[in-house]
């Protein structure tokens, strides 16, 4: 048996995750719910916060997309934006099928693809550089699927992307950042949950 042939591919363009989040932060509506977890949570907390920001730290990896689905179904008049990591996405690929099946038009799932578990020491994510996240989303049933590696293209598109009817899946190729500590909880979970519930009712 011969080994399968491989075709050399051009290096992928990647953007700084902080810049990608800043572009999203600049255009999000304060009425939007924004859920961040793992590395996106660490960098999102460096930006000014809104009452409907839900920093999911500490959390179980993979829990942000189903939480976003639940909020999108319960709050159909609000747009829900989930910022997830690729490692977290792999922990719960079934969530893609659940979201596509429920078809919440107000849900945007953004996956930050860097190929590493940064917050636990930069171990490589299984299938790094091989897994095609947009293809996974399409196979799960997503019809609105987008991918960006250029910060300039993402900055130009982000307002349109988060406003279009969903569910929407976005894969962002982002640079690896090594040696930075993981995200810390921004405060007691019970009080943060109370404040978030208050904002939802407001």
mmCIF file of C-alpha atoms in Angstrom:
data_model
loop_
_atom_site.group_PDB
_atom_site.id
_atom_site.type_symbol
_atom_site.label_atom_id
_atom_site.label_comp_id
_atom_site.label_asym_id
_atom_site.label_seq_id
_atom_site.Cartn_x
_atom_site.Cartn_y
_atom_site.Cartn_z
ATOM 1 C CA UNK A 1 0.000 0.000 0.000
ATOM 2 C CA UNK A 2 1.320 3.405 -0.899
ATOM 3 C CA UNK A 3 0.866 6.465 1.234
ATOM 4 C CA UNK A 4 -1.773 8.918 0.002
ATOM 5 C CA UNK A 5 -0.361 11.735 -2.029
ATOM 6 C CA UNK A 6 -0.346 15.165 -0.484
ATOM 7 C CA UNK A 7 -0.436 18.474 -2.241
ATOM 8 C CA UNK A 8 1.637 21.351 -0.890
ATOM 9 C CA UNK A 9 -0.567 24.236 0.147
ATOM 10 C CA UNK A 10 0.184 27.904 0.464
ATOM 11 C CA UNK A 11 0.747 29.241 3.996
ATOM 12 C CA UNK A 12 -2.521 30.350 5.593
ATOM 13 C CA UNK A 13 -2.990 33.994 6.348
ATOM 14 C CA UNK A 14 -3.758 34.598 9.993
ATOM 15 C CA UNK A 15 -4.893 37.652 11.941
ATOM 16 C CA UNK A 16 -4.229 38.672 15.563
ATOM 17 C CA UNK A 17 -7.148 37.416 17.667
ATOM 18 C CA UNK A 18 -7.180 40.666 19.644
ATOM 19 C CA UNK A 19 -7.638 42.665 16.439
ATOM 20 C CA UNK A 20 -10.423 40.337 15.295
ATOM 21 C CA UNK A 21 -12.240 40.804 18.601
ATOM 22 C CA UNK A 22 -11.691 44.570 18.498
ATOM 23 C CA UNK A 23 -13.329 44.668 15.061
ATOM 24 C CA UNK A 24 -16.342 42.783 16.431
ATOM 25 C CA UNK A 25 -16.443 44.971 19.533
ATOM 26 C CA UNK A 26 -16.496 48.125 17.405
ATOM 27 C CA UNK A 27 -19.669 47.157 15.542
ATOM 28 C CA UNK A 28 -21.669 45.081 18.050
ATOM 29 C CA UNK A 29 -24.924 46.602 19.206
ATOM 30 C CA UNK A 30 -25.231 46.961 23.005
ATOM 31 C CA UNK A 31 -28.458 44.947 22.695
ATOM 32 C CA UNK A 32 -26.454 41.993 21.367
ATOM 33 C CA UNK A 33 -25.568 39.181 23.724
ATOM 34 C CA UNK A 34 -21.878 38.334 23.332
ATOM 35 C CA UNK A 35 -20.626 35.086 24.867
ATOM 36 C CA UNK A 36 -16.852 34.561 25.045
ATOM 37 C CA UNK A 37 -14.912 31.612 26.347
ATOM 38 C CA UNK A 38 -11.285 30.502 26.686
ATOM 39 C CA UNK A 39 -8.792 32.635 24.670
ATOM 40 C CA UNK A 40 -11.473 34.912 23.166
ATOM 41 C CA UNK A 41 -12.710 35.561 26.720
ATOM 42 C CA UNK A 42 -9.236 36.564 27.883
ATOM 43 C CA UNK A 43 -8.873 39.103 25.103
ATOM 44 C CA UNK A 44 -12.512 40.300 25.157
ATOM 45 C CA UNK A 45 -12.128 41.279 28.826
ATOM 46 C CA UNK A 46 -9.456 43.797 27.791
ATOM 47 C CA UNK A 47 -12.150 45.762 25.963
ATOM 48 C CA UNK A 48 -14.920 47.889 27.532
ATOM 49 C CA UNK A 49 -17.710 45.602 28.720
ATOM 50 C CA UNK A 50 -21.479 45.776 28.192
ATOM 51 C CA UNK A 51 -24.166 44.377 30.527
ATOM 52 C CA UNK A 52 -25.032 41.683 27.968
ATOM 53 C CA UNK A 53 -21.446 40.416 27.727
ATOM 54 C CA UNK A 54 -21.244 36.929 29.194
ATOM 55 C CA UNK A 55 -17.647 35.944 29.897
ATOM 56 C CA UNK A 56 -17.940 32.196 30.296
ATOM 57 C CA UNK A 57 -15.027 31.744 32.705
ATOM 58 C CA UNK A 58 -14.663 29.363 34.393
ATOM 59 C CA UNK A 59 -16.536 26.980 32.149
ATOM 60 C CA UNK A 60 -16.564 23.509 30.689
ATOM 61 C CA UNK A 61 -14.928 23.482 27.262
ATOM 62 C CA UNK A 62 -17.523 23.170 24.540
ATOM 63 C CA UNK A 63 -20.386 24.684 26.532
ATOM 64 C CA UNK A 64 -20.537 28.125 24.888
ATOM 65 C CA UNK A 65 -22.332 27.136 21.618
ATOM 66 C CA UNK A 66 -25.218 25.266 23.309
ATOM 67 C CA UNK A 67 -25.569 28.098 25.822
ATOM 68 C CA UNK A 68 -25.749 30.530 22.922
ATOM 69 C CA UNK A 69 -28.372 28.366 21.258
ATOM 70 C CA UNK A 70 -30.516 28.383 24.370
ATOM 71 C CA UNK A 71 -30.257 32.145 24.728
ATOM 72 C CA UNK A 72 -30.996 32.682 21.032
ATOM 73 C CA UNK A 73 -34.169 30.610 21.290
ATOM 74 C CA UNK A 74 -35.248 32.271 24.539
ATOM 75 C CA UNK A 75 -34.399 35.796 23.354
ATOM 76 C CA UNK A 76 -35.472 35.874 19.681
ATOM 77 C CA UNK A 77 -35.429 39.685 19.590
ATOM 78 C CA UNK A 78 -31.751 39.832 20.486
ATOM 79 C CA UNK A 79 -28.770 38.784 18.413
ATOM 80 C CA UNK A 80 -26.517 36.271 20.158
ATOM 81 C CA UNK A 81 -22.835 36.132 19.194
ATOM 82 C CA UNK A 82 -20.678 33.275 20.495
ATOM 83 C CA UNK A 83 -16.877 33.569 20.328
ATOM 84 C CA UNK A 84 -15.454 30.075 20.683
ATOM 85 C CA UNK A 85 -12.027 28.478 20.279
ATOM 86 C CA UNK A 86 -11.230 25.645 17.892
ATOM 87 C CA UNK A 87 -10.275 23.348 20.760
ATOM 88 C CA UNK A 88 -13.570 24.112 22.496
ATOM 89 C CA UNK A 89 -15.444 23.562 19.230
ATOM 90 C CA UNK A 90 -13.910 20.104 18.917
ATOM 91 C CA UNK A 91 -15.100 19.280 22.437
ATOM 92 C CA UNK A 92 -18.717 19.575 21.304
ATOM 93 C CA UNK A 93 -19.090 19.204 17.550
ATOM 94 C CA UNK A 94 -22.625 17.935 18.104
ATOM 95 C CA UNK A 95 -23.604 21.500 18.970
ATOM 96 C CA UNK A 96 -23.221 22.376 15.286
ATOM 97 C CA UNK A 97 -25.946 19.885 14.401
ATOM 98 C CA UNK A 98 -28.202 21.084 17.229
ATOM 99 C CA UNK A 99 -27.849 24.716 16.125
ATOM 100 C CA UNK A 100 -28.426 23.956 12.448
ATOM 101 C CA UNK A 101 -31.463 21.847 13.332
ATOM 102 C CA UNK A 102 -33.001 24.563 15.534
ATOM 103 C CA UNK A 103 -32.211 27.238 12.903
ATOM 104 C CA UNK A 104 -32.124 30.310 15.187
ATOM 105 C CA UNK A 105 -31.921 33.258 12.798
ATOM 106 C CA UNK A 106 -30.353 35.416 15.527
ATOM 107 C CA UNK A 107 -27.316 33.271 16.362
ATOM 108 C CA UNK A 108 -23.749 33.863 15.134
ATOM 109 C CA UNK A 109 -21.065 31.328 16.057
ATOM 110 C CA UNK A 110 -17.484 32.560 15.539
ATOM 111 C CA UNK A 111 -14.683 30.020 15.925
ATOM 112 C CA UNK A 112 -11.157 31.327 16.471
ATOM 113 C CA UNK A 113 -8.906 28.802 14.758
ATOM 114 C CA UNK A 114 -5.280 28.808 15.939
ATOM 115 C CA UNK A 115 -4.571 25.090 16.278
ATOM 116 C CA UNK A 116 -3.595 25.193 19.953
ATOM 117 C CA UNK A 117 -5.071 24.919 23.420
ATOM 118 C CA UNK A 118 -3.489 28.230 24.434
ATOM 119 C CA UNK A 119 -4.976 28.528 27.900
ATOM 120 C CA UNK A 120 -3.668 25.131 29.038
ATOM 121 C CA UNK A 121 -0.116 25.484 27.731
ATOM 122 C CA UNK A 122 -0.322 25.622 23.936
ATOM 123 C CA UNK A 123 -0.756 21.909 23.332
ATOM 124 C CA UNK A 124 -1.713 21.242 19.699
ATOM 125 C CA UNK A 125 -5.387 20.799 18.949
ATOM 126 C CA UNK A 126 -6.123 17.450 17.268
ATOM 127 C CA UNK A 127 -6.232 17.862 13.525
ATOM 128 C CA UNK A 128 -4.588 21.292 13.628
ATOM 129 C CA UNK A 129 -4.090 22.523 10.082
ATOM 130 C CA UNK A 130 -6.177 19.687 8.692
ATOM 131 C CA UNK A 131 -9.703 20.104 10.067
ATOM 132 C CA UNK A 132 -11.889 22.200 7.770
ATOM 133 C CA UNK A 133 -14.229 23.996 10.185
ATOM 134 C CA UNK A 134 -16.388 25.671 7.502
ATOM 135 C CA UNK A 135 -16.864 22.248 5.898
ATOM 136 C CA UNK A 136 -17.886 20.790 9.268
ATOM 137 C CA UNK A 137 -20.458 23.545 9.689
ATOM 138 C CA UNK A 138 -21.866 22.976 6.204
ATOM 139 C CA UNK A 139 -22.032 19.235 6.809
ATOM 140 C CA UNK A 140 -23.966 19.907 10.033
ATOM 141 C CA UNK A 141 -26.546 21.925 8.114
ATOM 142 C CA UNK A 142 -25.386 25.539 8.333
ATOM 143 C CA UNK A 143 -26.204 27.488 5.190
ATOM 144 C CA UNK A 144 -24.516 30.774 6.160
ATOM 145 C CA UNK A 145 -20.825 29.866 6.469
ATOM 146 C CA UNK A 146 -17.875 32.251 6.210
ATOM 147 C CA UNK A 147 -14.112 32.133 6.719
ATOM 148 C CA UNK A 148 -11.486 34.855 7.047
ATOM 149 C CA UNK A 149 -7.728 34.944 7.515
ATOM 150 C CA UNK A 150 -7.140 38.595 6.694
ATOM 151 C CA UNK A 151 -7.877 41.161 9.369
ATOM 152 C CA UNK A 152 -8.670 43.739 6.718
ATOM 153 C CA UNK A 153 -11.264 41.499 5.083
ATOM 154 C CA UNK A 154 -12.774 40.658 8.483
ATOM 155 C CA UNK A 155 -12.932 44.327 9.472
ATOM 156 C CA UNK A 156 -14.746 45.091 6.225
ATOM 157 C CA UNK A 157 -17.213 42.242 6.605
ATOM 158 C CA UNK A 158 -17.919 41.909 10.310
ATOM 159 C CA UNK A 159 -20.833 44.344 10.534
ATOM 160 C CA UNK A 160 -22.611 42.629 7.641
ATOM 161 C CA UNK A 161 -21.817 39.137 8.883
ATOM 162 C CA UNK A 162 -23.239 39.598 12.372
ATOM 163 C CA UNK A 163 -26.382 41.259 10.986
ATOM 164 C CA UNK A 164 -27.405 38.695 8.386
ATOM 165 C CA UNK A 165 -30.080 36.053 9.022
ATOM 166 C CA UNK A 166 -28.567 32.982 10.639
ATOM 167 C CA UNK A 167 -27.647 30.736 12.066
ATOM 168 C CA UNK A 168 -24.292 31.965 10.868
ATOM 169 C CA UNK A 169 -20.959 30.193 11.235
ATOM 170 C CA UNK A 170 -17.659 32.078 10.935
ATOM 171 C CA UNK A 171 -14.148 30.586 11.069
ATOM 172 C CA UNK A 172 -11.364 33.091 11.754
ATOM 173 C CA UNK A 173 -7.771 31.956 11.242
ATOM 174 C CA UNK A 174 -5.923 33.669 14.078
ATOM 175 C CA UNK A 175 -2.287 33.769 15.175
ATOM 176 C CA UNK A 176 -1.012 31.624 18.003
ATOM 177 C CA UNK A 177 0.012 33.435 21.183
ATOM 178 C CA UNK A 178 2.258 31.471 23.509
ATOM 179 C CA UNK A 179 3.156 32.076 27.116
ATOM 180 C CA UNK A 180 0.171 34.139 28.171
ATOM 181 C CA UNK A 181 -1.895 32.998 31.159
ATOM 182 C CA UNK A 182 -5.437 31.815 30.611
ATOM 183 C CA UNK A 183 -8.475 33.960 31.350
ATOM 184 C CA UNK A 184 -9.391 34.644 34.964
ATOM 185 C CA UNK A 185 -12.955 34.885 36.187
ATOM 186 C CA UNK A 186 -14.007 38.555 36.209
ATOM 187 C CA UNK A 187 -15.860 38.055 39.498
ATOM 188 C CA UNK A 188 -18.113 35.798 41.565
ATOM 189 C CA UNK A 189 -20.214 33.674 39.222
ATOM 190 C CA UNK A 190 -23.440 34.082 41.239
ATOM 191 C CA UNK A 191 -23.320 37.870 41.159
ATOM 192 C CA UNK A 192 -22.336 37.942 37.499
ATOM 193 C CA UNK A 193 -25.267 35.645 36.681
ATOM 194 C CA UNK A 194 -27.611 37.920 38.632
ATOM 195 C CA UNK A 195 -26.415 40.988 36.773
ATOM 196 C CA UNK A 196 -26.698 39.209 33.422
ATOM 197 C CA UNK A 197 -30.276 38.127 34.182
ATOM 198 C CA UNK A 198 -31.094 41.712 35.155
ATOM 199 C CA UNK A 199 -29.700 42.953 31.827
ATOM 200 C CA UNK A 200 -31.741 40.372 29.914
ATOM 201 C CA UNK A 201 -34.936 41.635 31.565
ATOM 202 C CA UNK A 202 -34.025 45.271 30.965
#
